[in-house]
Amino acid sequence: MKIGVIGSGYVGLVTGICLASLGFKVCIIDSNKSKINKLRKAKVPFFEPRLEDILHTVLKKNKITFSTSMRTMISKSDVIFICVGTPQGRSGKPNLLYINQVKKELSKHIALQKVKRNITIFIKSTVPPKTTKSFQDYFLKKNINNVHFASNPEFLREGSAVHDFFNPDRIIIGSNSPHIKQVAFKIYKKIISKRKIVFTSSQSSEVIKYAANAFLATKISFINEVSRLTEVVNADILEVSNGIGLDKRIGKNFLNAGIGYGGSCFPKDTLALSAEYRSNHIFSPLINAVIKINETQKKELLSKIFSVFTKQELSTKSVLFLGSAFKPYTDDIRDSIGIFILQELSPIIKDIKVYEPIAYKTSMQALKNYKNIHFLKDLKSISYECFHFIVIATEYDTFSNLKISDLKRLKDCMVFDGRNIMSKSLLENNGIKYFGVGR
Ligand code: UDX
């Protein structure tokens, strides 16, 4: 079975490269020529653990090719995965420009090449309900009857996407066609047992993707809301998260209070879901509240800093800022709360030194116009006595291991921990002022 992948972004590359490592012949296409040239030389354009190593291997084994030509890809494929971006558009709705272009191009080339064999197309891009059905209808209207569409959402987490690809909790296939079932089994049986491949209608599958992300975002906003209470009643949100998370019905995951969720999915998908409700003239009070809580939460650490220092005092302060990626082990800074805080702090503070182990290049690029923000290569050679306080914005484990003796050298002896990764008691017992979230 030969596989084509449209789009060499995050989802397309992880999907295509991992499928090639399972032994399938894969052709990945993208309109960006320089990206394709780099991929041919085994260079992945973003950081994702293990992905570049696997690419090296599959290139050597001739299991993968890269192209800018839709025609070439179609001529080589029995199955195609659509993995182009659906970025945030106006009023929260996803912008479907790229995926609609793909629909037109595919139908044009399949008709021109007079392809007679069956082609199965899985839509992995996150799309509003009914999109897959509308694609199928579009092809049928053009009398193309040998192309079968299914929705097949991805649930890959950045930073552990390769692991997630090979160890999925479930595979959702939005189609009830017996032909597509066979194709899905052939592809996914190598990584998951048949009973975990779940077949639904295409609309249900599309809703599953939005609802899964919205549910996880809801857990985060929920615990962030609880953290406001724990703070004023002198409780500790870590104890509360643990106490409620031990209930198996609730579960421990996604109950870490902090400065809110960021990234390329949760902010975009919650807004898209809310827009979908609006388009259908139905209320979505919960989703709207989740979004609103996150908007407030991202200012949480700033409010704490402002409650301690006046603006005039801040204009004399030097800050050591730890983490600017939206989460650890990714160089993605899309909707990163760390970047937001840096942009807010920069105009009012004397200077900021940022240490970001993975996303330093993308962060430097995004903040190049902020002249008082500088990036550090490592933390080894820094003099803590040059800084007044520390701000932590990304939950890298290493930040929790900073030495007490170093923290004591900070001029104001103060840590603002936006991810609750430091031991409050240890710091306070050593005379260091600690500001976490909900503690
Ligand atoms: C998410 C989904 O997890 C994945 O299934 C989907 O396909 C894409 O979107 P990702 O964007 O990589 O993946 O990040 P995730 O690990 O889910 O974290 C999102 C954000 O939530 C991060 O900013 C993280 O710091 C924050 N977060 C996560 C919390 O604030 N608290 C938590 O308990 C968990």
CSV table of C-alpha atoms and ligand atoms in Angstrom, one decimal, residues 154-159 209 213 216 220 223-224 253-266 326-328 337 395 419, ligand 1:
chain,number,residue,atom,x,y,z
A,154,GLU,CA,-4.8,13.3,15.2
A,155,PHE,CA,-4.2,13.5,18.9
A,156,LEU,CA,-0.4,14.0,18.9
A,157,ARG,CA,1.2,16.1,21.6
A,158,GLU,CA,4.1,18.2,20.6
A,159,GLY,CA,7.3,17.0,22.2
A,209,LYS,CA,-11.4,16.0,17.9
A,213,ASN,CA,-9.2,19.2,23.1
A,216,LEU,CA,-8.6,18.9,28.3
A,220,ILE,CA,-7.0,23.1,32.9
A,223,ILE,CA,-8.1,23.7,38.1
A,224,ASN,CA,-7.0,27.2,37.4
A,253,ASN,CA,-3.8,14.3,34.2
A,254,PHE,CA,-4.3,17.9,33.1
A,255,LEU,CA,-4.9,19.1,36.6
A,256,ASN,CA,-1.7,21.2,36.9
A,257,ALA,CA,-2.7,24.8,37.7
A,258,GLY,CA,-0.5,27.5,36.2
A,259,ILE,CA,-0.6,30.4,33.8
A,260,GLY,CA,-2.9,28.7,31.4
A,261,TYR,CA,-2.8,26.6,28.2
A,262,GLY,CA,-1.1,27.8,25.0
A,263,GLY,CA,0.1,26.1,21.8
A,264,SER,CA,-1.2,25.6,18.3
A,265,CYS,CA,-4.3,23.5,19.4
A,266,PHE,CA,-6.1,24.3,22.6
A,326,PHE,CA,4.3,27.0,25.3
A,327,LYS,CA,5.3,23.8,27.0
A,328,PRO,CA,8.6,21.8,27.4
A,337,ILE,CA,2.0,32.4,27.6
A,395,GLU,CA,7.4,23.6,33.1
A,419,ARG,CA,4.0,26.4,36.6
B,1,UDX,C1,-2.7,19.1,22.5
B,1,UDX,C2,-3.4,17.8,22.8
B,1,UDX,O1,-3.0,17.2,24.0
B,1,UDX,C3,-3.2,16.8,21.7
B,1,UDX,O2,-3.9,15.6,21.9
B,1,UDX,C4,-3.8,17.5,20.4
B,1,UDX,O3,-3.6,16.7,19.3
B,1,UDX,C5,-3.0,18.8,20.1
B,1,UDX,O4,-3.2,19.7,21.3
B,1,UDX,P1,-0.2,20.0,22.7
B,1,UDX,O5,-0.8,21.3,22.1
B,1,UDX,O6,1.0,19.5,22.2
B,1,UDX,O7,-1.3,18.9,22.5
B,1,UDX,O8,0.0,20.3,24.2
B,1,UDX,P2,-0.5,19.7,25.6
B,1,UDX,O9,0.5,18.8,26.2
B,1,UDX,O10,-1.9,19.2,25.6
B,1,UDX,O11,-0.5,21.1,26.5
B,1,UDX,C6,-1.2,22.2,26.1
B,1,UDX,C7,-1.0,23.4,27.0
B,1,UDX,O12,-1.7,23.1,28.3
B,1,UDX,C8,0.4,23.7,27.4
B,1,UDX,O13,0.6,25.1,27.3
B,1,UDX,C9,0.6,23.2,28.8
B,1,UDX,O14,1.6,23.9,29.5
B,1,UDX,C10,-0.8,23.4,29.4
B,1,UDX,N1,-1.2,22.5,30.5
B,1,UDX,C11,-1.2,21.2,30.3
B,1,UDX,C12,-1.5,23.1,31.7
B,1,UDX,O15,-1.5,24.3,31.9
B,1,UDX,N2,-1.8,22.2,32.7
B,1,UDX,C13,-1.9,20.8,32.6
B,1,UDX,O16,-2.3,20.1,33.5
B,1,UDX,C14,-1.6,20.3,31.3
